[in-house]
Tab-separated table of C-alpha atoms in Angstrom:
chain	number	residue	atom	x	y	z
A	1	UNK	CA	-21.436	33.595	87.543
A	2	UNK	CA	-17.843	33.650	85.911
A	3	UNK	CA	-17.483	32.403	82.387
A	4	UNK	CA	-15.836	28.683	81.944
A	5	UNK	CA	-13.732	27.820	79.184
A	6	UNK	CA	-16.634	25.368	77.947
A	7	UNK	CA	-18.755	28.319	77.464
A	8	UNK	CA	-15.773	30.128	75.862
A	9	UNK	CA	-14.919	27.438	73.337
A	10	UNK	CA	-18.198	26.759	72.563
A	11	UNK	CA	-19.146	29.396	69.726
A	12	UNK	CA	-15.778	28.368	68.201
A	13	UNK	CA	-16.616	24.992	67.794
A	14	UNK	CA	-20.279	25.588	66.574
A	15	UNK	CA	-18.439	28.297	63.731
A	16	UNK	CA	-15.655	26.136	63.096
A	17	UNK	CA	-17.781	22.859	62.223
A	18	UNK	CA	-19.909	25.098	60.197
A	19	UNK	CA	-17.757	26.865	58.124
A	20	UNK	CA	-15.238	23.541	57.964
A	21	UNK	CA	-17.206	20.573	57.909
A	22	UNK	CA	-19.512	20.746	54.582
A	23	UNK	CA	-18.243	18.801	51.812
A	24	UNK	CA	-19.092	21.639	49.355
A	25	UNK	CA	-17.011	24.290	51.844
A	26	UNK	CA	-14.548	26.459	49.779
A	27	UNK	CA	-10.878	26.887	50.639
A	28	UNK	CA	-11.013	29.918	52.735
A	29	UNK	CA	-14.105	28.455	54.916
A	30	UNK	CA	-12.315	25.520	55.584
A	31	UNK	CA	-9.303	27.192	56.670
A	32	UNK	CA	-11.371	29.724	58.779
A	33	UNK	CA	-13.345	26.831	60.285
A	34	UNK	CA	-10.157	25.227	61.233
A	35	UNK	CA	-8.594	27.690	62.693
A	36	UNK	CA	-11.318	28.285	65.053
A	37	UNK	CA	-11.611	24.902	65.799
A	38	UNK	CA	-7.986	25.080	66.898
A	39	UNK	CA	-8.545	28.216	68.878
A	40	UNK	CA	-11.170	26.414	70.549
A	41	UNK	CA	-8.925	23.574	71.793
A	42	UNK	CA	-6.202	26.207	73.150
A	43	UNK	CA	-9.342	27.759	75.081
A	44	UNK	CA	-10.517	24.105	76.128
A	45	UNK	CA	-8.512	21.120	75.539
A	46	UNK	CA	-11.282	18.653	74.916
A	47	UNK	CA	-12.137	20.559	71.745
A	48	UNK	CA	-9.245	18.817	70.044
A	49	UNK	CA	-11.863	15.699	69.847
A	50	UNK	CA	-13.824	18.261	67.338
A	51	UNK	CA	-10.559	18.746	65.389
A	52	UNK	CA	-9.720	14.947	65.162
A	53	UNK	CA	-13.168	14.484	63.794
A	54	UNK	CA	-13.453	17.139	61.429
A	55	UNK	CA	-9.969	15.803	59.649
A	56	UNK	CA	-11.230	12.294	59.814
A	57	UNK	CA	-14.657	13.366	57.907
A	58	UNK	CA	-12.582	14.949	55.116
A	59	UNK	CA	-10.625	11.879	55.030
A	60	UNK	CA	-13.620	9.642	55.043
A	61	UNK	CA	-14.515	11.737	52.016
A	62	UNK	CA	-11.444	10.552	50.568
A	63	UNK	CA	-10.758	14.337	49.516
A	64	UNK	CA	-7.137	14.143	50.479
A	65	UNK	CA	-6.339	17.709	49.306
A	66	UNK	CA	-8.905	19.212	51.707
A	67	UNK	CA	-7.719	17.036	54.453
A	68	UNK	CA	-4.409	17.958	53.596
A	69	UNK	CA	-5.558	21.853	54.171
A	70	UNK	CA	-7.441	20.927	57.590
A	71	UNK	CA	-4.293	19.374	58.868
A	72	UNK	CA	-2.239	22.075	57.657
A	73	UNK	CA	-4.469	24.624	59.799
A	74	UNK	CA	-4.722	22.587	62.825
A	75	UNK	CA	-0.904	21.733	62.511
A	76	UNK	CA	-0.380	25.597	62.607
A	77	UNK	CA	-2.956	25.857	65.785
A	78	UNK	CA	-1.331	23.458	67.604
A	79	UNK	CA	2.265	25.065	67.168
A	80	UNK	CA	0.788	28.077	68.533
A	81	UNK	CA	-0.566	26.099	70.945
A	82	UNK	CA	2.990	24.764	71.936
A	83	UNK	CA	4.645	28.190	71.491
A	84	UNK	CA	2.388	29.950	73.875
A	85	UNK	CA	2.896	27.160	76.574
A	86	UNK	CA	6.716	27.510	76.083
A	87	UNK	CA	6.794	31.297	76.621
A	88	UNK	CA	4.420	31.014	79.394
A	89	UNK	CA	5.371	27.988	81.540
A	90	UNK	CA	8.594	27.268	79.980
A	91	UNK	CA	7.813	24.085	78.203
A	92	UNK	CA	6.161	23.215	74.971
A	93	UNK	CA	2.342	21.898	75.278
A	94	UNK	CA	3.543	22.318	79.011
A	95	UNK	CA	-0.192	23.170	79.977
A	96	UNK	CA	-1.709	20.162	77.906
A	97	UNK	CA	0.827	17.511	79.345
A	98	UNK	CA	-0.113	18.662	82.983
A	99	UNK	CA	-3.810	18.509	82.253
A	100	UNK	CA	-3.580	15.120	81.024
A	101	UNK	CA	-1.241	13.497	83.674
A	102	UNK	CA	-3.734	15.028	86.380
A	103	UNK	CA	-6.875	13.579	84.758
A	104	UNK	CA	-5.864	10.644	83.181
A	105	UNK	CA	-2.478	9.356	84.854
A	106	UNK	CA	-2.893	10.494	88.562
A	107	UNK	CA	-6.806	10.478	88.201
A	108	UNK	CA	-6.589	13.719	90.469
A	109	UNK	CA	-10.144	14.890	89.173
A	110	UNK	CA	-11.930	11.987	90.683
A	111	UNK	CA	-11.112	13.398	93.791
A	112	UNK	CA	-14.182	15.882	93.391
A	113	UNK	CA	-16.042	12.855	92.464
A	114	UNK	CA	-17.001	10.083	90.162
A	115	UNK	CA	-20.306	9.665	88.507
A	116	UNK	CA	-21.557	6.168	86.304
A	117	UNK	CA	-21.424	6.440	82.504
A	118	UNK	CA	-25.441	7.187	82.283
A	119	UNK	CA	-24.810	10.335	84.257
A	120	UNK	CA	-24.635	13.078	81.356
A	121	UNK	CA	-28.145	11.331	79.638
A	122	UNK	CA	-29.593	10.867	83.170
A	123	UNK	CA	-28.808	14.725	84.139
A	124	UNK	CA	-30.036	15.901	80.903
A	125	UNK	CA	-33.369	13.969	80.996
A	126	UNK	CA	-33.807	15.352	84.762
A	127	UNK	CA	-33.194	18.924	83.912
A	128	UNK	CA	-34.832	19.275	80.506
A	129	UNK	CA	-36.612	16.073	79.680
A	130	UNK	CA	-39.030	16.741	76.654
A	131	UNK	CA	-36.220	18.899	74.937
A	132	UNK	CA	-33.426	16.468	75.457
A	133	UNK	CA	-35.650	13.564	74.082
A	134	UNK	CA	-36.338	15.948	71.042
A	135	UNK	CA	-33.134	17.187	70.604
A	136	UNK	CA	-31.759	13.491	70.928
A	137	UNK	CA	-34.434	12.087	68.233
A	138	UNK	CA	-33.715	14.740	65.607
A	139	UNK	CA	-30.235	14.364	65.810
A	140	UNK	CA	-30.565	10.997	65.110
A	141	UNK	CA	-32.790	11.312	61.889
A	142	UNK	CA	-29.947	13.942	61.080
A	143	UNK	CA	-27.451	11.353	61.286
A	144	UNK	CA	-28.769	10.011	57.390
A	145	UNK	CA	-27.860	13.475	55.946
A	146	UNK	CA	-24.732	14.495	58.074
A	147	UNK	CA	-23.052	11.011	59.384
A	148	UNK	CA	-19.869	12.625	59.973
A	149	UNK	CA	-21.053	15.297	61.948
A	150	UNK	CA	-23.263	12.905	64.081
A	151	UNK	CA	-20.374	10.826	64.586
A	152	UNK	CA	-18.206	13.549	66.109
A	153	UNK	CA	-21.037	14.203	68.345
A	154	UNK	CA	-21.448	10.819	69.465
A	155	UNK	CA	-17.557	10.408	69.920
A	156	UNK	CA	-17.483	13.444	72.112
A	157	UNK	CA	-20.355	12.620	73.807
A	158	UNK	CA	-19.273	8.911	74.723
A	159	UNK	CA	-15.687	10.343	75.751
A	160	UNK	CA	-16.830	12.442	78.373
A	161	UNK	CA	-19.331	9.701	79.693
A	162	UNK	CA	-16.299	7.038	80.082
A	163	UNK	CA	-14.231	9.774	81.938
A	164	UNK	CA	-15.055	8.811	85.828
A	165	UNK	CA	-15.230	12.756	86.747
A	166	UNK	CA	-18.210	14.502	85.422
A	167	UNK	CA	-19.788	17.638	85.626
A	168	UNK	CA	-22.927	18.847	83.255
A	169	UNK	CA	-20.913	22.046	81.910
A	170	UNK	CA	-17.795	19.371	80.540
A	171	UNK	CA	-20.423	18.717	77.383
A	172	UNK	CA	-21.865	22.303	77.086
A	173	UNK	CA	-19.742	22.536	73.517
A	174	UNK	CA	-21.761	19.706	72.532
A	175	UNK	CA	-25.117	21.136	72.919
A	176	UNK	CA	-25.078	23.574	70.092
A	177	UNK	CA	-23.659	20.962	67.940
A	178	UNK	CA	-26.521	18.674	68.629
A	179	UNK	CA	-29.204	21.737	67.871
A	180	UNK	CA	-27.579	22.196	64.489
A	181	UNK	CA	-28.019	18.192	63.727
A	182	UNK	CA	-31.526	18.636	65.315
A	183	UNK	CA	-32.225	21.500	62.565
A	184	UNK	CA	-30.965	19.243	59.811
A	185	UNK	CA	-33.189	16.316	61.096
A	186	UNK	CA	-36.131	19.003	61.100
A	187	UNK	CA	-35.194	19.659	57.409
A	188	UNK	CA	-35.394	15.930	56.556
A	189	UNK	CA	-39.258	15.406	58.469
A	190	UNK	CA	-40.105	18.679	56.562
A	191	UNK	CA	-39.806	16.918	53.484
A	192	UNK	CA	-42.384	13.886	55.086
A	193	UNK	CA	-45.986	15.241	54.589
A	194	UNK	CA	-46.548	13.311	57.966
A	195	UNK	CA	-44.505	15.329	59.810
A	196	UNK	CA	-44.199	18.672	57.933
A	197	UNK	CA	-46.596	20.686	60.236
A	198	UNK	CA	-46.752	18.275	63.614
A	199	UNK	CA	-42.670	18.357	64.178
A	200	UNK	CA	-42.226	22.392	64.215
A	201	UNK	CA	-45.251	22.518	66.394
A	202	UNK	CA	-43.685	20.334	68.765
A	203	UNK	CA	-40.803	21.852	68.926
A	204	UNK	CA	-42.125	25.159	69.899
A	205	UNK	CA	-43.896	23.382	72.586
A	206	UNK	CA	-40.965	21.797	74.237
A	207	UNK	CA	-38.985	25.021	73.686
A	208	UNK	CA	-41.632	27.003	75.618
A	209	UNK	CA	-41.991	24.419	78.115
A	210	UNK	CA	-38.148	24.236	78.938
A	211	UNK	CA	-38.007	27.963	79.027
A	212	UNK	CA	-40.985	28.551	81.816
A	213	UNK	CA	-39.018	25.657	83.596
A	214	UNK	CA	-35.464	27.066	83.795
A	215	UNK	CA	-36.389	29.151	86.953
A	216	UNK	CA	-37.542	26.138	88.958
A	217	UNK	CA	-34.376	24.172	87.776
A	218	UNK	CA	-32.686	22.744	91.131
A	219	UNK	CA	-29.183	21.650	91.822
A	220	UNK	CA	-30.129	17.961	92.226
A	221	UNK	CA	-31.760	18.159	88.424
A	222	UNK	CA	-28.539	19.250	87.257
A	223	UNK	CA	-26.467	16.884	88.838
A	224	UNK	CA	-24.507	19.306	90.947
A	225	UNK	CA	-23.343	19.838	94.359
A	226	UNK	CA	-24.876	16.635	95.145
A	227	UNK	CA	-22.574	15.936	98.319
A	228	UNK	CA	-22.725	19.480	99.445
A	229	UNK	CA	-26.127	21.105	98.955
A	230	UNK	CA	-29.483	19.600	99.496
A	231	UNK	CA	-30.752	18.459	96.121
A	232	UNK	CA	-33.975	20.595	96.020
A	233	UNK	CA	-31.708	23.929	96.284
A	234	UNK	CA	-32.667	26.169	93.408
A	235	UNK	CA	-30.181	26.784	90.624
A	236	UNK	CA	-31.656	29.833	89.432
A	237	UNK	CA	-29.416	33.484	89.983
A	238	UNK	CA	-26.847	31.065	92.152
A	239	UNK	CA	-24.374	33.579	93.501
A	240	UNK	CA	-26.658	36.401	91.698
A	241	UNK	CA	-26.549	38.463	94.785
A	242	UNK	CA	-22.901	38.636	95.625
A	243	UNK	CA	-22.037	39.310	92.095
A	244	UNK	CA	-24.733	42.290	91.818
A	245	UNK	CA	-22.922	43.538	94.719
A	246	UNK	CA	-19.618	43.269	93.254
A	247	UNK	CA	-20.556	45.162	90.452
A	248	UNK	CA	-22.164	48.287	93.081
A	249	UNK	CA	-18.474	47.748	94.545
A	250	UNK	CA	-16.943	48.585	91.539
A	251	UNK	CA	-18.911	52.203	91.627
A	252	UNK	CA	-18.265	52.360	95.068
A	253	UNK	CA	-16.478	55.775	96.293
A	254	UNK	CA	-13.319	55.121	98.357
A	255	UNK	CA	-12.979	51.336	97.588
A	256	UNK	CA	-9.561	50.686	97.994
A	257	UNK	CA	-9.824	46.867	98.960
A	258	UNK	CA	-12.976	44.323	99.456
A	259	UNK	CA	-12.812	41.170	101.432
A	260	UNK	CA	-16.174	38.634	100.336
A	261	UNK	CA	-17.484	37.154	103.161
A	262	UNK	CA	-20.590	36.108	102.247
A	263	UNK	CA	-19.314	33.170	99.671
A	264	UNK	CA	-16.130	31.620	98.658
A	265	UNK	CA	-14.549	33.307	95.752
A	266	UNK	CA	-14.123	30.622	93.321
A	267	UNK	CA	-17.904	30.672	93.225
A	268	UNK	CA	-18.698	34.474	92.572
A	269	UNK	CA	-17.526	36.454	88.732
A	270	UNK	CA	-14.302	37.951	91.186
A	271	UNK	CA	-12.482	40.590	89.476
A	272	UNK	CA	-14.543	40.192	86.084
A	273	UNK	CA	-16.994	41.765	88.359
A	274	UNK	CA	-15.322	44.130	90.565
A	275	UNK	CA	-13.463	45.223	88.014
A	276	UNK	CA	-11.161	47.878	90.207
A	277	UNK	CA	-7.465	47.443	90.603
A	278	UNK	CA	-7.846	46.969	94.325
A	279	UNK	CA	-6.817	43.824	96.717
A	280	UNK	CA	-9.892	41.522	96.410
A	281	UNK	CA	-9.732	39.157	99.613
A	282	UNK	CA	-11.325	35.866	100.166
A	283	UNK	CA	-13.761	34.408	103.173
A	284	UNK	CA	-10.747	33.268	104.629
A	285	UNK	CA	-8.515	36.249	104.137
A	286	UNK	CA	-6.933	39.189	106.967
A	287	UNK	CA	-9.639	40.306	109.549
A	288	UNK	CA	-11.568	43.230	109.495
A	289	UNK	CA	-9.290	45.289	111.572
A	290	UNK	CA	-6.196	44.623	109.391
A	291	UNK	CA	-6.748	47.805	107.415
A	292	UNK	CA	-5.995	46.265	104.023
A	293	UNK	CA	-9.532	46.708	102.728
A	294	UNK	CA	-12.470	49.484	102.800
A	295	UNK	CA	-15.424	47.255	102.400
A	296	UNK	CA	-16.807	43.987	102.876
A	297	UNK	CA	-19.037	41.815	100.916
A	298	UNK	CA	-21.067	40.142	103.820
A	299	UNK	CA	-24.535	38.712	105.456
A	300	UNK	CA	-26.469	41.798	106.183
A	301	UNK	CA	-26.772	40.476	109.805
A	302	UNK	CA	-22.969	40.863	110.324
A	303	UNK	CA	-23.138	44.244	109.068
A	304	UNK	CA	-20.763	46.751	111.006
A	305	UNK	CA	-20.585	50.078	109.058
A	306	UNK	CA	-21.922	52.050	106.427
A	307	UNK	CA	-24.397	49.862	104.330
A	308	UNK	CA	-23.860	50.791	100.907
A	309	UNK	CA	-25.922	48.468	98.689
A	310	UNK	CA	-27.931	45.736	99.698
A	311	UNK	CA	-29.033	42.501	97.671
A	312	UNK	CA	-31.618	39.973	99.089
A	313	UNK	CA	-29.999	38.718	102.729
A	314	UNK	CA	-26.487	39.961	101.652
A	315	UNK	CA	-24.740	43.820	102.064
A	316	UNK	CA	-21.810	45.708	100.839
A	317	UNK	CA	-20.739	47.535	104.017
A	318	UNK	CA	-17.844	50.462	104.195
A	319	UNK	CA	-16.076	49.745	107.541
A	320	UNK	CA	-15.471	52.923	109.840
A	321	UNK	CA	-11.920	54.615	109.016
A	322	UNK	CA	-11.023	55.482	105.698
A	323	UNK	CA	-8.508	54.393	103.299
A	324	UNK	CA	-6.596	51.305	103.133
A	325	UNK	CA	-2.824	50.440	104.037
A	326	UNK	CA	-0.637	48.789	101.581
A	327	UNK	CA	-0.372	44.852	101.546
A	328	UNK	CA	2.847	43.529	100.616
A	329	UNK	CA	1.965	40.146	100.208
A	330	UNK	CA	-0.727	40.840	97.991
A	331	UNK	CA	-0.610	39.901	94.508
A	332	UNK	CA	-3.506	39.684	92.116
A	333	UNK	CA	-1.419	37.352	89.807
A	334	UNK	CA	-1.832	33.264	89.609
A	335	UNK	CA	0.851	31.526	91.622
């Protein structure tokens, strides 16, 4: 499956907060952490919540010099964000403005569905009930030791819960932050005799239970595709056969174009898995007789040609004939 901006920004958020949040952080740590949070915002605009939260924490400590340093680094990151948009889109902060207009003013994202305020809590409970309960409980315990970080995490969660259109992936950058808070909660409980041995054992048991349950997860438990797929559909290895065959296609001899008939390109790894400078067509692209591609990725029952590779019910097929004619209308650039 292709990587999303949430997963790309998550490591930057975690390391940014780990470096820049502690009250004892030295200057280069604060600068590096703030820079990582600025980069995370460039990758995923929602990460600006963590930037604002970090600055608020330093201001709440009344550490004015440190707050000014963090503010300066974040300001430089914002300048880089705006300049990148100016060079690529023709306007300062163009992508951010259009994103906010589409989601907050035009409410365009609601066209993909809306969910109630409790969607994230309920979905995490369905997907990993005991792990979610333990994670939340330990994070609450840690709020005594790291109140600022707990408040930032709560703000990120509540803002996403307030937004009508919800998908579980939207809060993925928050989960490792909660894991860090839960670690702090473990440290707090480790100082109390009654919890010293019981809690680590409980964490291990819950982790093992969650790991063994992963293969049984369904889209219903993950709160995804509720209107288009049966809730009991397995979420494990979704699009796996398509992506593995895209990797096979990347090594195929004579490949000069590929049409993916077996799935919508948006739900595959696309060119990141094909990794060849050849035209890649969607299921609604030109017909097989067009001469624009040499291979198709299709259900095996629809194979008409040389089967190069199989995965489950799908096949990579080389069409009769060889070579591809040039397609003057094809572009691998975004419109």
